[in-house]
mmCIF file of C-alpha atoms in Angstrom:
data_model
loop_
_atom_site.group_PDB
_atom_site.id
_atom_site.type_symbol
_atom_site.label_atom_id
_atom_site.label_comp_id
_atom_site.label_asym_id
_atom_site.label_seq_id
_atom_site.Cartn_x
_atom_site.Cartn_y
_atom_site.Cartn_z
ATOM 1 C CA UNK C 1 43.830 107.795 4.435
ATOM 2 C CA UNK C 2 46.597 105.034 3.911
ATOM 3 C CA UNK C 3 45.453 102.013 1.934
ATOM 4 C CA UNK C 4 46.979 98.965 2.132
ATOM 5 C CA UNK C 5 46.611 96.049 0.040
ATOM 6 C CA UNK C 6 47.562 92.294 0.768
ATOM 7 C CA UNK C 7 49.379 89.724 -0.922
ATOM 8 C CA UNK C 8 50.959 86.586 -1.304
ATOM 9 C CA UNK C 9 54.163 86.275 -0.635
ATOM 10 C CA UNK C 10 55.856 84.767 -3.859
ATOM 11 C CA UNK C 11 53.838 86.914 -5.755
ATOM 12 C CA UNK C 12 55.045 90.141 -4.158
ATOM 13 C CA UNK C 13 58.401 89.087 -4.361
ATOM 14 C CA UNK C 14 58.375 87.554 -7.682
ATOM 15 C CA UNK C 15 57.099 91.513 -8.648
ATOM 16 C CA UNK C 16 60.441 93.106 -6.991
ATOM 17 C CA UNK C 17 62.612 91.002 -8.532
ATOM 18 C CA UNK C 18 60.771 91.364 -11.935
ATOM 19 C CA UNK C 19 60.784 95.273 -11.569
ATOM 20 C CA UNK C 20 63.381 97.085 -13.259
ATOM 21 C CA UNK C 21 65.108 100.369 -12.120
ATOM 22 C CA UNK C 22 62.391 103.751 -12.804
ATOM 23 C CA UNK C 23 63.263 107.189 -13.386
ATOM 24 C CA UNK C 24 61.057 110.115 -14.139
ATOM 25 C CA UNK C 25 57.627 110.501 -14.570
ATOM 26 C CA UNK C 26 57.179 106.192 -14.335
ATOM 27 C CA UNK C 27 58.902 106.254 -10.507
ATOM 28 C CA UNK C 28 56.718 109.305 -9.728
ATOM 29 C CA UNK C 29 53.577 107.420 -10.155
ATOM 30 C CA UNK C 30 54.457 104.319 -9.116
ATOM 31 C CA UNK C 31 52.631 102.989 -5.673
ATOM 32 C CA UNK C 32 55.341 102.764 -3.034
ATOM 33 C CA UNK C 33 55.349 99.330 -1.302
ATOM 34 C CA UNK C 34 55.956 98.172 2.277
ATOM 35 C CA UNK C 35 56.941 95.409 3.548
ATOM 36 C CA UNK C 36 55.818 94.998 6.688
ATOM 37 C CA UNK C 37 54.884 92.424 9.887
ATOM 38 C CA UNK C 38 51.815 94.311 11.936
ATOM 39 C CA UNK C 39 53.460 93.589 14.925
ATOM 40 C CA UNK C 40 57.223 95.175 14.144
ATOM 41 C CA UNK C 41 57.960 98.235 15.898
ATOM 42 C CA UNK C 42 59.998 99.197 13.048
ATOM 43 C CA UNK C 43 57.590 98.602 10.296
ATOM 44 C CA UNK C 44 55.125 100.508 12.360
ATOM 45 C CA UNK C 45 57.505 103.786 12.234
ATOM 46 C CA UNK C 46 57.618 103.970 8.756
ATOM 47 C CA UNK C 47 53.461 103.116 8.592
ATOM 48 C CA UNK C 48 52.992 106.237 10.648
ATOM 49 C CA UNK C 49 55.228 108.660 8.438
ATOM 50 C CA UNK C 50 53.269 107.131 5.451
ATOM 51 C CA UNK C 51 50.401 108.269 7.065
ATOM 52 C CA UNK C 52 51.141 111.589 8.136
ATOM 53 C CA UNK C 53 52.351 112.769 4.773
ATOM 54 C CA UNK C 54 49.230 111.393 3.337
ATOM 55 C CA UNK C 55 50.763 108.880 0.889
ATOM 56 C CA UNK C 56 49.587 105.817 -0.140
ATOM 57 C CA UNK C 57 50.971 102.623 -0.454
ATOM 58 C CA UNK C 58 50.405 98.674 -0.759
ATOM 59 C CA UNK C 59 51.572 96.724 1.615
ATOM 60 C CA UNK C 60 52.855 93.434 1.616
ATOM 61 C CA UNK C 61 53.302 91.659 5.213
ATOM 62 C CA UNK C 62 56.159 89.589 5.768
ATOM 63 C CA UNK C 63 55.337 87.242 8.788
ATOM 64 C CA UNK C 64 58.198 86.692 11.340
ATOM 65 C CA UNK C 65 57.579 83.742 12.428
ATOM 66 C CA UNK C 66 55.573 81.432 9.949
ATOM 67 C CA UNK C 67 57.228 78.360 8.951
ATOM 68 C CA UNK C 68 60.278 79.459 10.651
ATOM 69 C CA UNK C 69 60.598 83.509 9.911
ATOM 70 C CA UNK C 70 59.346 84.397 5.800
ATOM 71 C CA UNK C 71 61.878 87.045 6.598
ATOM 72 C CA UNK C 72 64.880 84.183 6.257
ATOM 73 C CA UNK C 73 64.115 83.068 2.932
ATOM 74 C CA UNK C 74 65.434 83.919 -0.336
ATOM 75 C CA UNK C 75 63.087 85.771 -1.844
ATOM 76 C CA UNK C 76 63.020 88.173 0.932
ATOM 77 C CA UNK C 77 66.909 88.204 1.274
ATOM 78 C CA UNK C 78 67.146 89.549 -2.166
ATOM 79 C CA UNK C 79 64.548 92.266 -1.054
ATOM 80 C CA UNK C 80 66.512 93.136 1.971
ATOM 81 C CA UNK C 81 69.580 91.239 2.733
ATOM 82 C CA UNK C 82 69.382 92.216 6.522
ATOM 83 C CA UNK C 83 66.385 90.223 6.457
ATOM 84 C CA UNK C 84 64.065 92.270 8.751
ATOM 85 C CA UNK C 85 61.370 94.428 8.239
ATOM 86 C CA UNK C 86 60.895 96.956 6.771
ATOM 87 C CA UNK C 87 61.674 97.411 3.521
ATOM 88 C CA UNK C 88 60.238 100.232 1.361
ATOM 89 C CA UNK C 89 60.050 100.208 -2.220
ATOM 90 C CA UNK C 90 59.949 103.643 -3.511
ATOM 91 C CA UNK C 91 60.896 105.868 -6.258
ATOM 92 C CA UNK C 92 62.058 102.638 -7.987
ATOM 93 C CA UNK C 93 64.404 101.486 -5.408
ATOM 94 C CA UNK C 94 63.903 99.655 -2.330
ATOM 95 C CA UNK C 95 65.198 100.959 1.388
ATOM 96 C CA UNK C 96 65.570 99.528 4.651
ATOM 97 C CA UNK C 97 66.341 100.942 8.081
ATOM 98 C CA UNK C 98 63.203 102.801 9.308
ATOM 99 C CA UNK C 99 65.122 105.951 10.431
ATOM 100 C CA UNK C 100 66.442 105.658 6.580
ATOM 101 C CA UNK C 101 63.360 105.333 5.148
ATOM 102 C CA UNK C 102 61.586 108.180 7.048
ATOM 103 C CA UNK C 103 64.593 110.493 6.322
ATOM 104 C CA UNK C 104 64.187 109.687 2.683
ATOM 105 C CA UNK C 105 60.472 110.624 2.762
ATOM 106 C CA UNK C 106 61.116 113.938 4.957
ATOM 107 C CA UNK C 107 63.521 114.926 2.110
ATOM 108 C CA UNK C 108 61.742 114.011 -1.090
ATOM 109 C CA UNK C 109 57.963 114.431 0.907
ATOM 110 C CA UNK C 110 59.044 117.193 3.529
ATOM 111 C CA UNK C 111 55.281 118.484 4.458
ATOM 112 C CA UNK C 112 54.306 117.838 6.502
ATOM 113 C CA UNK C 113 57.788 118.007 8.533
ATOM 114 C CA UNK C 114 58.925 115.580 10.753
ATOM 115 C CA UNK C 115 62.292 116.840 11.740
ATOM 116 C CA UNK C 116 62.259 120.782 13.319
ATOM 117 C CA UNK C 117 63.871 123.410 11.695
ATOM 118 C CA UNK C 118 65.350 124.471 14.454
ATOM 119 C CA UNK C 119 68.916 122.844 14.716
ATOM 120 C CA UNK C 120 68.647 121.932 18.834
ATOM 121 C CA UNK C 121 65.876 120.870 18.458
ATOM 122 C CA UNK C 122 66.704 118.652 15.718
ATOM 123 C CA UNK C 123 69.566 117.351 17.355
ATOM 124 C CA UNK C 124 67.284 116.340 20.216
ATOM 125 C CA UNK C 125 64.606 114.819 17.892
ATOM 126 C CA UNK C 126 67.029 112.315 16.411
ATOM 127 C CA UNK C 127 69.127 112.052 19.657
ATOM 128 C CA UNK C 128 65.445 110.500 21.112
ATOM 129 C CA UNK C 129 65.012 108.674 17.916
ATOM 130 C CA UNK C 130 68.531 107.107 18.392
ATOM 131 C CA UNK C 131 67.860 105.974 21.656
ATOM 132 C CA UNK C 132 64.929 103.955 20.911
ATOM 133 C CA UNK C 133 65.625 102.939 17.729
ATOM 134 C CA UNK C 134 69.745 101.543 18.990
ATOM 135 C CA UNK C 135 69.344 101.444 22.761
ATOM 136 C CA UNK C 136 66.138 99.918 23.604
ATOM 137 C CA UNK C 137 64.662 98.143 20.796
ATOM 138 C CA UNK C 138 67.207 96.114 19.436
ATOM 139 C CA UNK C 139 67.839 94.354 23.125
ATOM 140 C CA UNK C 140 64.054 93.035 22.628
ATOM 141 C CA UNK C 141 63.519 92.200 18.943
ATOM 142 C CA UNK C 142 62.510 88.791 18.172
ATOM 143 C CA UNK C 143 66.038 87.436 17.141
ATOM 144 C CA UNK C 144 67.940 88.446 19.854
ATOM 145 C CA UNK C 145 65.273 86.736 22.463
ATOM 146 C CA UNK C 146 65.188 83.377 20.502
ATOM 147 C CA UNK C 147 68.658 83.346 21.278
ATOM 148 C CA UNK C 148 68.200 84.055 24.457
ATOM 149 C CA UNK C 149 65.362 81.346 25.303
ATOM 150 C CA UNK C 150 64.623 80.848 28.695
ATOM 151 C CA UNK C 151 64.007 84.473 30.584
ATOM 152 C CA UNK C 152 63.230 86.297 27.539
ATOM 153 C CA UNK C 153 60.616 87.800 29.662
ATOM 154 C CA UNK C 154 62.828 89.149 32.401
ATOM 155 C CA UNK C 155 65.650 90.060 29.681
ATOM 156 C CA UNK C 156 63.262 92.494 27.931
ATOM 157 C CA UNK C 157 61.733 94.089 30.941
ATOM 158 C CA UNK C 158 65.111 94.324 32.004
ATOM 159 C CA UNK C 159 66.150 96.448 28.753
ATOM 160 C CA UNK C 160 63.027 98.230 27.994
ATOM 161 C CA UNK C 161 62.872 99.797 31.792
ATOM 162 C CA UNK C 162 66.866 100.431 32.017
ATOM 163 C CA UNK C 163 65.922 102.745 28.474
ATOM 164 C CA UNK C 164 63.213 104.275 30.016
ATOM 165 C CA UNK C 165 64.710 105.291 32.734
ATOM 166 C CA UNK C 166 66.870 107.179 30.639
ATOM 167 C CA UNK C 167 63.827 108.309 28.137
ATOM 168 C CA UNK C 168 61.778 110.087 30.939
ATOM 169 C CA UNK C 169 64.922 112.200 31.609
ATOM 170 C CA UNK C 170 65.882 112.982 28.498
ATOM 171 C CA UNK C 171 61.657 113.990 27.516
ATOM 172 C CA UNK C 172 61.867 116.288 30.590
ATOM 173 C CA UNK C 173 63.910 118.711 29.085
ATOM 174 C CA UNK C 174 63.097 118.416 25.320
ATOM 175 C CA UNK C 175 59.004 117.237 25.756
ATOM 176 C CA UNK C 176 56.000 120.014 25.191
ATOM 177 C CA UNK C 177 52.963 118.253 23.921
ATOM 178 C CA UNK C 178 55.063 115.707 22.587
ATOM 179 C CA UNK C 179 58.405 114.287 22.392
ATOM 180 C CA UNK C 180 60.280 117.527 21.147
ATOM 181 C CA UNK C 181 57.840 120.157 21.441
ATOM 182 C CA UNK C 182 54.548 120.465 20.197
ATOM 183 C CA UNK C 183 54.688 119.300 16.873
ATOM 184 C CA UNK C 184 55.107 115.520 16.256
ATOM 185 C CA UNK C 185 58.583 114.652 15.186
ATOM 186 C CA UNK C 186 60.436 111.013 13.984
ATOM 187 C CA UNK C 187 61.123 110.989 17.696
ATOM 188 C CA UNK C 188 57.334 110.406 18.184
ATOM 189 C CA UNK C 189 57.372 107.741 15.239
ATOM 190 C CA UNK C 190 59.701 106.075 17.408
ATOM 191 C CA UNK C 191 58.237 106.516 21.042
ATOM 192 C CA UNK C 192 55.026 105.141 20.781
ATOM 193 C CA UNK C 193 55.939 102.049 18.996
ATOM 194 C CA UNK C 194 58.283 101.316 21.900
ATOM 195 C CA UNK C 195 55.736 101.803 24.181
ATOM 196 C CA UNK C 196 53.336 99.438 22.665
ATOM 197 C CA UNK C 197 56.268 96.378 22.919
ATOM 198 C CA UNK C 198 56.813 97.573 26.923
ATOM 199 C CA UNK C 199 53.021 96.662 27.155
ATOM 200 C CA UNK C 200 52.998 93.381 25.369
ATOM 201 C CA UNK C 201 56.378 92.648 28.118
ATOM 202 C CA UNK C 202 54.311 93.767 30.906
ATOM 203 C CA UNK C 203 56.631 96.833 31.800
ATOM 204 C CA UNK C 204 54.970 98.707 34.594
ATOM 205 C CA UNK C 205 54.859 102.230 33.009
ATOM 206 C CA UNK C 206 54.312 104.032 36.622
ATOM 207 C CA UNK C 207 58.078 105.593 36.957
ATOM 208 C CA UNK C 208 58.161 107.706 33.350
ATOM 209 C CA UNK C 209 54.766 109.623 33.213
ATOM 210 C CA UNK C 210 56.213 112.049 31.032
ATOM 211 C CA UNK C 211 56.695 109.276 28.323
ATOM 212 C CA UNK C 212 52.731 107.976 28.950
ATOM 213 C CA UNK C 213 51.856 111.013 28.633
ATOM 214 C CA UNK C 214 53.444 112.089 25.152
ATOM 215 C CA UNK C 215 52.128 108.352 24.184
ATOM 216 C CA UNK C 216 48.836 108.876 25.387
ATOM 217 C CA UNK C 217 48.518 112.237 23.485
ATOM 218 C CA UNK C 218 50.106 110.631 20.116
ATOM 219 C CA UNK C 219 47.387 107.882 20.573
ATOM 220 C CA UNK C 220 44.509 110.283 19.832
ATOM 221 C CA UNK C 221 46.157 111.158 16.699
ATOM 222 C CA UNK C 222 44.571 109.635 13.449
ATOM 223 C CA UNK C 223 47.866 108.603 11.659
ATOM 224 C CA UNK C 224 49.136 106.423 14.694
ATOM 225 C CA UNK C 225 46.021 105.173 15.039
ATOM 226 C CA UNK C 226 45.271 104.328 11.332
ATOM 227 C CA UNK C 227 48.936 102.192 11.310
ATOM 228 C CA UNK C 228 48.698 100.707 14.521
ATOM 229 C CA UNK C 229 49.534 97.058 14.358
ATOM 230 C CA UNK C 230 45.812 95.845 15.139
ATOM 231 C CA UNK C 231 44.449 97.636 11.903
ATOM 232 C CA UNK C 232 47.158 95.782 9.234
ATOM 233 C CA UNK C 233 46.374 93.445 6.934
ATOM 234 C CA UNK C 234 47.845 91.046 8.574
ATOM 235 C CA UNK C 235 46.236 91.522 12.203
ATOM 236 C CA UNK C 236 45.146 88.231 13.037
ATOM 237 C CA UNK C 237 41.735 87.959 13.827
ATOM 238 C CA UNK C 238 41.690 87.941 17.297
ATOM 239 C CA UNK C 239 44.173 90.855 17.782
ATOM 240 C CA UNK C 240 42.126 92.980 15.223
ATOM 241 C CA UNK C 241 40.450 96.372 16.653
#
């Protein structure tokens, strides 16, 4: 079971900037620690590979939009100068990029996998990945549709269907139970995610039932269910499970 643990935001900061390069035995032991918005597709990858490879972690939430984005300020910057979420400190150093971050932890956590052995199928499992991760979600993310304004609506239905349509062929030829066969893979991390921000933009799911069905399926999993954004810290009330 993943444990999380919340905090203030100066605080948690104040710590990462206080912390000092570990090696050794000290980075071994030391609780890896997220930073995280409940509602981020991204951070919600990296909860799920936490999750599946059983290790725990605090978890510091980093809210997107409060008194104009706590991702914009300083403090953060100097966590991750991209200033998005997430960011994973771990092993004494901190990481951003989800697909980065869940690479890192299938090469210094590898079991249980998330990548095949197999190199296809590999190939495919990061080719899905990539297309989520670049092709669809960035088109919807919070920055780009404050910039847009007016018709973010219709802009991200627009983006999210045009990937999908894509998506369902692609998951014809690679899905079994899920994404890439019938183990779950980092293209899985990625799918269901996506999915959840195509409901909250009222896509009508109808055309790609081979992608509600993989997402359906991943559902009923504990680890996706255990970091789904209405169980985080910082669910708020009302969106809580």
């Amino acid at each position: 079971m993943v444990r999380s643990a919340e905090g203030g935001s100066c605080s948690a900061c104040r710590l990462v900037r206080a912390e000092r390069p570990l090696c050794g035995a000290m980075a071994a032991v030391e609780k890896p620690l997220l930073f995280s918005y409940f509602r981020s597709s991204c951070s919600w990858r990296v909860r799920i590979a936490l999750a599946l490879k059983g290790i725990q972690y605090d978890q510091h939430p980093v809210h997107l939009t409060q008194d104009g984005g706590l991702q914009l300020t300083d403090e953060y910057t100097r966590v991750n100068p991209m200033q998005q979420v997430p960011a994973l400190r771990i092993d004494g150093v901190t990481l951003s990029q989800s697909l980065a971050i869940i690479e890192y932890l299938e090469e210094t956590r590898p079991h249980p996998p998330l990548l095949p052995k197999d190199p296809l199928k590999r190939a495919q499992c990061r080719m899905i990945s990539d297309h989520i991760v670049s092709g669809i979600q960035p088109l919807q993310n919070l920055a780009v549709l404050q910039r847009v304004g007016d018709g973010k609506l219709e802009w991200a239905q627009h983006f999210i269907a045009r990937g999908f349509q894509a998506l369902e062929l692609l998951l014809k030829e690679t899905a079994g139970r899920y994404s890439v066969g019938d183990e779950v893979t980092m293209a899985d991390l990625c799918l269901v995610p996506q999915v959840a921000n195509a409901d909250r933009f009222r896509v009508d799911m109808t055309p790609y039932p081979t992608l509600s069905r993989i997402n359906q399926a991943l559902l009923q999993l504990e680890a996706f269910q255990v970091s789904h954004p209405c169980r985080q810290p910082d669910t708020p009330p009302e969106l809580r499970a």
